[in-house]
Tab-separated table of C-alpha atoms and ligand atoms in Angstrom:
chain	number	residue	atom	x	y	z
A	1	MET	CA	123.151	77.842	107.792
A	2	LEU	CA	122.210	81.053	109.620
A	3	VAL	CA	123.393	84.262	107.917
A	4	LEU	CA	123.099	87.835	109.175
A	5	GLY	CA	122.640	90.326	106.317
A	6	ILE	CA	123.451	94.014	106.832
A	7	ASP	CA	122.793	96.980	104.524
A	8	THR	CA	123.891	100.544	105.277
A	9	SER	CA	124.475	101.669	101.688
A	10	CYS	CA	122.211	104.720	101.768
A	11	ASP	CA	119.645	106.051	104.244
A	12	GLU	CA	118.271	102.778	105.605
A	13	THR	CA	119.947	100.831	108.390
A	14	ALA	CA	118.857	97.252	107.731
A	15	ALA	CA	119.602	93.841	109.228
A	16	ALA	CA	118.011	90.421	108.764
A	17	LEU	CA	118.562	86.793	109.678
A	18	LEU	CA	118.208	84.265	106.875
A	19	GLN	CA	118.141	80.515	107.423
A	20	ASP	CA	119.505	78.251	104.670
A	21	GLY	CA	119.224	80.988	102.032
A	22	ARG	CA	115.430	80.713	102.119
A	23	ASP	CA	113.674	81.458	105.375
A	24	ILE	CA	113.622	85.047	106.586
A	25	LEU	CA	113.602	84.672	110.389
A	26	SER	CA	113.648	88.437	110.972
A	27	SER	CA	114.115	91.674	109.045
A	28	VAL	CA	114.506	95.085	110.635
A	29	VAL	CA	114.725	98.309	108.625
A	30	ALA	CA	115.207	101.743	110.184
A	31	SER	CA	114.492	104.553	107.748
A	32	GLN	CA	116.360	107.670	108.753
A	33	ALA	CA	113.821	110.442	109.240
A	34	ILE	CA	116.420	113.214	109.322
A	35	HIS	CA	116.701	113.450	105.504
A	36	ALA	CA	113.092	114.656	105.090
A	37	GLU	CA	114.203	118.004	106.583
A	38	PHE	CA	116.646	118.473	103.700
A	39	GLY	CA	114.570	117.049	100.847
A	40	GLY	CA	117.196	114.397	100.089
A	41	VAL	CA	119.899	112.234	101.626
A	42	VAL	CA	122.722	114.176	103.313
A	43	PRO	CA	125.622	111.663	103.325
A	44	GLU	CA	127.257	112.915	106.521
A	45	HIS	CA	123.959	112.761	108.429
A	46	ALA	CA	123.320	109.290	107.013
A	47	SER	CA	126.717	107.930	108.167
A	48	ARG	CA	126.203	109.325	111.661
A	49	ALA	CA	122.722	107.866	111.879
A	50	HIS	CA	124.069	104.447	110.806
A	51	ILE	CA	126.615	104.626	113.632
A	52	ARG	CA	123.820	105.246	116.138
A	53	LEU	CA	121.503	102.614	114.674
A	54	ILE	CA	123.676	99.690	113.623
A	55	VAL	CA	124.062	98.032	117.042
A	56	PRO	CA	120.394	98.220	118.138
A	57	ILE	CA	119.132	97.204	114.683
A	58	VAL	CA	121.352	94.113	114.502
A	59	GLU	CA	120.493	93.224	118.117
A	60	LYS	CA	116.791	93.534	117.292
A	61	ALA	CA	117.146	91.354	114.178
A	62	ILE	CA	118.845	88.653	116.282
A	63	ALA	CA	116.246	88.925	119.071
A	64	ASP	CA	113.250	88.974	116.675
A	65	ALA	CA	114.513	85.697	115.201
A	66	GLY	CA	114.698	84.183	118.688
A	67	LYS	CA	118.439	83.658	118.303
A	68	THR	CA	121.626	84.845	119.981
A	69	ALA	CA	124.782	86.185	118.337
A	70	SER	CA	126.540	82.867	118.912
A	71	ASP	CA	123.997	81.161	116.606
A	72	LEU	CA	125.228	83.198	113.615
A	73	GLU	CA	127.345	81.288	111.112
A	74	ALA	CA	128.288	84.096	108.670
A	75	VAL	CA	127.843	87.837	108.174
A	76	ALA	CA	126.982	89.279	104.750
A	77	VAL	CA	127.285	93.029	104.264
A	78	THR	CA	126.735	95.434	101.380
A	79	ASN	CA	130.163	96.833	100.488
A	80	ARG	CA	129.304	98.378	97.075
A	81	PRO	CA	127.908	100.527	95.490
A	82	GLY	CA	126.674	103.277	97.785
A	83	LEU	CA	127.709	106.236	99.909
A	84	VAL	CA	131.226	105.422	101.083
A	85	GLY	CA	130.829	106.791	104.623
A	86	CYS	CA	127.615	104.792	105.032
A	87	LEU	CA	129.049	101.566	103.587
A	88	LEU	CA	132.045	101.882	105.923
A	89	VAL	CA	129.822	101.762	109.004
A	90	GLY	CA	128.182	98.501	107.933
A	91	ALA	CA	131.374	96.892	106.652
A	92	SER	CA	133.442	97.815	109.729
A	93	TYR	CA	130.733	96.570	112.060
A	94	ALA	CA	130.286	93.347	110.069
A	95	LYS	CA	134.004	92.608	110.055
A	96	ALA	CA	134.341	93.249	113.791
A	97	LEU	CA	131.319	91.076	114.581
A	98	ALA	CA	132.491	88.241	112.326
A	99	TYR	CA	136.006	88.414	113.810
A	100	SER	CA	134.703	88.340	117.373
A	101	LEU	CA	132.473	85.343	116.616
A	102	GLY	CA	135.097	83.524	114.532
A	103	ILE	CA	132.789	83.295	111.482
A	104	PRO	CA	133.261	84.400	107.844
A	105	VAL	CA	132.277	87.801	106.474
A	106	VAL	CA	131.318	88.283	102.847
A	107	GLY	CA	130.915	91.525	100.881
A	108	VAL	CA	127.783	91.879	98.738
A	109	ASP	CA	126.919	94.037	95.712
A	110	HIS	CA	123.797	96.080	96.504
A	111	ILE	CA	122.409	95.762	92.971
A	112	GLU	CA	122.823	91.989	93.046
A	113	ALA	CA	120.958	92.040	96.365
A	114	HIS	CA	118.017	93.818	94.660
A	115	VAL	CA	118.067	91.136	91.929
A	116	PHE	CA	118.005	88.402	94.588
A	117	ALA	CA	114.632	89.593	95.919
A	118	ALA	CA	113.104	87.682	92.995
A	119	ARG	CA	114.984	84.507	93.843
A	120	LEU	CA	114.086	84.701	97.539
A	121	GLU	CA	110.445	85.030	96.610
A	122	ASN	CA	110.506	82.425	93.874
A	123	PRO	CA	113.512	80.055	94.121
A	124	GLU	CA	112.214	77.975	91.228
A	125	MET	CA	111.977	80.871	88.752
A	126	ARG	CA	113.121	79.976	85.265
A	127	LEU	CA	116.371	81.488	84.034
A	128	PRO	CA	117.612	83.278	82.073
A	129	ALA	CA	115.603	86.316	83.128
A	130	VAL	CA	115.668	90.035	82.506
A	131	CYS	CA	115.518	91.881	85.831
A	132	LEU	CA	114.690	95.576	86.131
A	133	VAL	CA	116.351	97.099	89.193
A	134	ALA	CA	114.778	100.507	89.789
A	135	SER	CA	115.840	102.293	92.950
A	136	GLY	CA	116.802	105.692	94.306
A	137	GLY	CA	120.386	105.323	93.154
A	138	HIS	CA	120.156	102.938	90.194
A	139	THR	CA	118.044	101.987	87.228
A	140	GLU	CA	119.431	98.979	85.371
A	141	LEU	CA	118.228	96.230	83.083
A	142	ILE	CA	120.141	93.102	83.965
A	143	LEU	CA	120.251	89.828	82.073
A	144	VAL	CA	120.436	87.114	84.740
A	145	GLU	CA	122.004	84.203	82.856
A	146	ASP	CA	122.429	82.313	86.091
A	147	TRP	CA	122.647	83.317	89.758
A	148	GLY	CA	125.998	85.103	89.931
A	149	ARG	CA	126.259	85.546	86.143
A	150	TYR	CA	124.924	88.852	84.914
A	151	THR	CA	125.120	91.145	81.915
A	152	THR	CA	123.966	94.741	82.194
A	153	LEU	CA	121.827	95.449	79.122
A	154	GLY	CA	121.138	99.084	79.918
A	155	ARG	CA	121.194	101.684	82.657
A	156	THR	CA	120.208	105.266	83.274
A	157	ARG	CA	122.357	107.925	81.664
A	158	ASP	CA	121.445	110.491	84.326
A	159	ASP	CA	118.895	110.330	87.158
A	160	ALA	CA	117.705	107.011	88.549
A	161	SER	CA	113.947	106.404	88.362
A	162	GLY	CA	113.545	106.745	92.152
A	163	GLU	CA	115.576	109.943	92.011
A	164	ALA	CA	113.108	111.246	89.390
A	165	PHE	CA	110.248	110.623	91.825
A	166	ASP	CA	112.172	112.268	94.668
A	167	LYS	CA	113.310	115.332	92.669
A	168	VAL	CA	109.894	115.934	91.118
A	169	GLY	CA	108.369	115.521	94.577
A	170	LYS	CA	110.740	118.132	95.977
A	171	LEU	CA	109.834	120.503	93.126
A	172	LEU	CA	106.158	120.050	94.011
A	173	GLY	CA	106.710	120.565	97.737
A	174	LEU	CA	106.305	116.911	98.743
A	175	SER	CA	108.489	115.373	101.421
A	176	TYR	CA	111.405	112.959	100.894
A	177	PRO	CA	111.274	110.172	99.776
A	178	ALA	CA	108.524	111.267	97.410
A	179	GLY	CA	107.909	107.995	95.536
A	180	PRO	CA	105.341	106.521	97.943
A	181	GLU	CA	103.557	109.890	98.340
A	182	ILE	CA	103.332	110.514	94.584
A	183	GLU	CA	101.883	107.031	94.155
A	184	LYS	CA	99.240	107.786	96.793
A	185	LEU	CA	98.352	111.252	95.475
A	186	ALA	CA	98.223	110.039	91.838
A	187	ARG	CA	95.512	107.504	92.609
A	188	GLY	CA	92.392	108.161	90.529
A	189	GLY	CA	94.254	110.567	88.235
A	190	ASP	CA	94.130	110.632	84.432
A	191	PRO	CA	97.577	109.431	83.216
A	192	THR	CA	96.967	110.959	79.758
A	193	ALA	CA	96.084	114.471	81.006
A	194	PHE	CA	99.636	115.795	80.624
A	195	ASP	CA	101.927	114.769	77.804
A	196	PHE	CA	105.266	114.163	79.538
A	197	PRO	CA	108.258	112.881	77.515
A	198	ARG	CA	109.671	109.336	77.448
A	199	ALA	CA	113.349	109.474	76.488
A	200	MET	CA	115.367	107.270	74.131
A	201	MET	CA	112.413	105.117	73.108
A	202	GLN	CA	114.030	103.271	70.219
A	203	ARG	CA	113.938	99.488	70.143
A	204	GLY	CA	117.375	98.065	70.839
A	205	ASN	CA	118.248	100.973	73.171
A	206	PHE	CA	117.969	99.714	76.748
A	207	ASP	CA	119.334	102.821	78.460
A	208	PHE	CA	117.123	105.216	80.370
A	209	SER	CA	117.112	108.966	80.908
A	210	PHE	CA	114.882	110.772	83.372
A	211	SER	CA	116.430	114.247	83.596
A	212	GLY	CA	114.421	115.520	80.596
A	213	LEU	CA	111.216	114.406	82.293
A	214	LYS	CA	112.188	116.305	85.435
A	215	THR	CA	112.787	119.455	83.359
A	216	ALA	CA	109.460	118.973	81.534
A	217	VAL	CA	107.694	118.822	84.894
A	218	ARG	CA	109.382	122.058	85.983
A	219	TYR	CA	108.324	123.861	82.771
A	220	ALA	CA	104.787	122.526	83.099
A	221	VAL	CA	104.554	123.946	86.629
A	222	GLU	CA	105.849	127.293	85.357
A	223	ASP	CA	103.318	127.291	82.478
A	224	LEU	CA	100.496	126.578	84.905
A	225	GLY	CA	101.647	129.480	87.075
A	226	GLY	CA	102.439	127.164	90.000
A	227	ARG	CA	101.653	123.740	91.279
A	228	PRO	CA	98.206	122.607	90.101
A	229	GLU	CA	95.504	121.964	92.688
A	230	GLY	CA	92.753	119.414	93.254
A	231	GLN	CA	91.943	116.964	90.456
A	232	GLU	CA	94.418	118.689	88.148
A	233	PHE	CA	97.211	117.899	90.625
A	234	THR	CA	96.073	114.264	90.776
A	235	ASP	CA	96.108	114.107	86.950
A	236	PHE	CA	99.508	115.823	86.858
A	237	LEU	CA	101.065	113.245	89.185
A	238	ALA	CA	99.371	110.326	87.420
A	239	SER	CA	100.784	111.570	84.106
A	240	PHE	CA	104.283	111.913	85.566
A	241	GLN	CA	104.115	108.454	87.144
A	242	GLU	CA	102.865	107.014	83.844
A	243	ALA	CA	105.839	108.510	81.977
A	244	VAL	CA	108.336	106.824	84.339
A	245	VAL	CA	106.488	103.505	84.420
A	246	ASP	CA	105.975	103.481	80.655
A	247	ALA	CA	109.711	103.836	79.960
A	248	LEU	CA	110.612	101.184	82.543
A	249	VAL	CA	108.057	98.607	81.431
A	250	THR	CA	108.420	99.119	77.670
A	251	LYS	CA	112.202	98.760	77.758
A	252	THR	CA	112.082	95.704	80.011
A	253	MET	CA	109.741	93.935	77.579
A	254	TRP	CA	111.892	94.912	74.577
A	255	ALA	CA	114.986	93.593	76.351
A	256	ALA	CA	113.243	90.335	77.259
A	257	GLU	CA	112.153	89.878	73.669
A	258	GLU	CA	115.612	90.597	72.269
A	259	ALA	CA	117.360	88.344	74.818
A	260	GLY	CA	114.771	85.612	74.252
A	261	VAL	CA	114.267	84.933	77.966
A	262	PRO	CA	111.208	83.201	79.478
A	263	THR	CA	111.058	85.376	82.628
A	264	VAL	CA	111.054	89.027	83.688
A	265	ALA	CA	111.563	90.209	87.277
A	266	LEU	CA	111.488	93.410	89.315
A	267	GLY	CA	113.617	94.759	92.157
A	268	GLY	CA	114.587	98.022	93.907
A	269	GLY	CA	112.539	100.564	95.843
A	270	VAL	CA	110.561	101.849	92.851
A	271	ALA	CA	109.300	98.272	92.364
A	272	ALA	CA	107.112	98.955	95.416
A	273	ASN	CA	105.027	101.206	93.126
A	274	THR	CA	101.595	99.667	92.511
A	275	HIS	CA	101.173	101.138	89.037
A	276	LEU	CA	104.563	99.762	87.958
A	277	ARG	CA	103.706	96.350	89.406
A	278	GLU	CA	100.370	96.265	87.565
A	279	ARG	CA	101.685	97.434	84.197
A	280	PHE	CA	104.673	95.085	84.454
A	281	THR	CA	102.331	92.147	85.117
A	282	GLU	CA	99.982	93.085	82.249
A	283	GLU	CA	102.713	93.603	79.664
A	284	ALA	CA	104.537	90.417	80.663
A	285	ALA	CA	101.306	88.442	80.289
A	286	ARG	CA	100.726	90.005	76.875
A	287	ALA	CA	104.247	88.950	75.827
A	288	GLY	CA	103.740	85.444	77.219
A	289	LEU	CA	106.476	85.867	79.844
A	290	ALA	CA	106.582	84.525	83.388
A	291	VAL	CA	106.818	87.402	85.859
A	292	VAL	CA	108.353	87.597	89.339
A	293	ILE	CA	107.440	90.623	91.432
A	294	PRO	CA	108.742	90.342	94.992
A	295	ALA	CA	106.842	91.565	98.057
A	296	ARG	CA	107.255	95.301	98.602
A	297	LYS	CA	109.399	94.863	101.705
A	298	LEU	CA	111.873	92.819	99.670
A	299	CYS	CA	112.009	95.481	96.927
A	300	THR	CA	113.013	98.402	99.142
A	301	ASP	CA	116.370	98.201	100.920
A	302	ASN	CA	116.556	95.339	103.431
A	303	GLY	CA	119.035	92.930	104.974
A	304	ALA	CA	117.334	89.700	103.848
A	305	VAL	CA	118.327	90.053	100.197
A	306	VAL	CA	121.907	90.860	101.256
A	307	ALA	CA	121.990	87.681	103.354
A	308	ALA	CA	120.597	85.742	100.360
A	309	VAL	CA	123.435	86.880	98.087
A	310	GLY	CA	125.882	86.180	100.929
A	311	GLN	CA	124.579	82.625	101.235
A	312	ALA	CA	124.940	82.070	97.470
A	313	LEU	CA	128.544	83.333	97.602
A	314	LEU	CA	129.337	81.120	100.608
A	315	ASP	CA	127.818	78.151	98.762
A	316	ARG	CA	130.370	78.794	96.007
A	317	GLY	CA	133.159	78.981	98.600
A	318	VAL	CA	133.534	82.743	98.324
A	319	THR	CA	134.324	84.784	101.445
A	320	SER	CA	135.930	88.184	102.007
A	321	GLY	CA	138.867	88.797	104.309
A	322	LEU	CA	139.064	91.303	107.149
A	323	ASP	CA	140.591	93.658	104.574
A	324	LEU	CA	137.191	93.857	102.843
A	325	ASP	CA	136.932	97.392	101.472
A	326	VAL	CA	133.990	99.499	100.338
A	327	SER	CA	133.404	101.297	97.052
A	328	ALA	CA	131.031	103.944	95.711
A	329	SER	CA	130.894	102.175	92.351
A	330	ARG	CA	130.251	98.567	91.379
A	331	GLU	CA	133.146	97.893	89.064
A	332	GLU	CA	136.026	99.121	91.222
A	333	ALA	CA	135.276	96.703	94.018
A	334	ARG	CA	134.932	93.660	91.837
A	335	ALA	CA	138.600	92.849	91.579
A	336	GLY	CA	140.515	90.921	94.133
A	337	ARG	CA	138.545	91.458	97.287
A	338	GLU	CA	136.938	88.073	97.429
A	339	SER	CA	138.776	84.824	97.806
A	340	SER	CA	137.497	81.365	97.058
A	341	ALA	CA	138.121	78.827	99.790
B	401	KG4	O1	115.987	100.523	96.757
B	401	KG4	P1	115.703	101.676	97.653
B	401	KG4	O2	114.957	101.396	98.926
B	401	KG4	O3	117.026	102.412	98.029
B	401	KG4	C1	118.047	102.606	97.070
B	401	KG4	O4	118.829	101.652	96.848
B	401	KG4	O5	118.044	103.709	96.479
B	401	KG4	O6	114.898	102.752	96.766
B	401	KG4	C2	114.462	103.985	97.281
B	401	KG4	C3	113.751	104.746	96.184
B	401	KG4	C4	113.397	106.183	96.527
B	401	KG4	O7	113.788	107.006	95.451
B	401	KG4	C5	111.874	106.154	96.664
B	401	KG4	O8	111.245	107.377	96.334
B	401	KG4	C6	111.502	105.064	95.702
B	401	KG4	O9	112.507	104.090	95.847
B	401	KG4	N1	110.193	104.464	96.033
B	401	KG4	C7	109.098	104.564	95.248
B	401	KG4	C8	108.046	103.915	95.946
B	401	KG4	N2	108.545	103.438	97.128
B	401	KG4	C9	109.871	103.768	97.159
B	401	KG4	N3	108.922	105.147	94.055
B	401	KG4	C10	107.679	105.094	93.512
B	401	KG4	N4	106.611	104.513	94.117
B	401	KG4	C11	106.760	103.914	95.329
B	401	KG4	N5	105.713	103.337	95.927
B	402	ZN	ZN1	118.620	99.821	97.099
């Protein structure tokens, strides 16, 4: 089965073609440059950019796969959670396309799509698993009992981990999104040079908090009389990155131990971070756990993981009607919008 996956939940316009839930025939992601000017995502600009980009991006995904629109057999689209104006562009387009082609449309949860990166990369992975989804909008520890059966073990109480990177980057005069740049600039730095806080580090507490870390960074800059320079700046960023990674990795391993799972997995844009990937691998090995870390392009927002969730829903006979709605939150949209065939 050939499924088109579309994601317009935030500032990336993404489309991909997935064959039989496994083979990524194409994946096109347009990152909207306009937000760098403002140091963060401006929802109204993002919606307008999606409107301009959605048609050419989907057409490119179809062409890159060597297919035509009439080859498509279903359309999967992120309909929750995200920026409502952005989600509406993708969902409206997906419904219109599916209607015109006479094929089903299915709404997909963006967080579940991030979890599915692990399954796409490693279909044989052993469940249950604890999956850390760390992105610009979310930071959640999810117990994957089976595909489609999840329990949220913990989540951030304030900023998401990617948001922490972006806000600290803005404070330090780096451009948006700051995660990749901080990773680059922190290379070769001493992660113990600055003692930044890790919040809520009690065993059994799987929630996260990153706003205190952000404030600590601001005070540290004030104490230093401005942004540090040279090696001190490298050390500063390495120490900040270490604080985020430490909280994420430690809590994932605690959760895996408590849940008694054989596998841990990563997903979400922050999972592109090399330091996180390395520490996650090391700590999982130490705990005797199997580890699934998807390719970077499957961690950041993309259409392939949306198509993968769509395929799994279709396999269970789940489709959405043309009244498919969008929602800023996960829970609201859960009820009643999907119907089993
Ligand atoms: O999953 P994603 O592409 O979009 C959302 O669903 O939010 O995640 C984007 C977030 C941004 O906050 C970005 O700064 C962060 O992921 N990010 C990184 C790296 N690459 C992307 N953070 C740290 N290190 C990276 N290499
Ligand atoms: Zn995302």
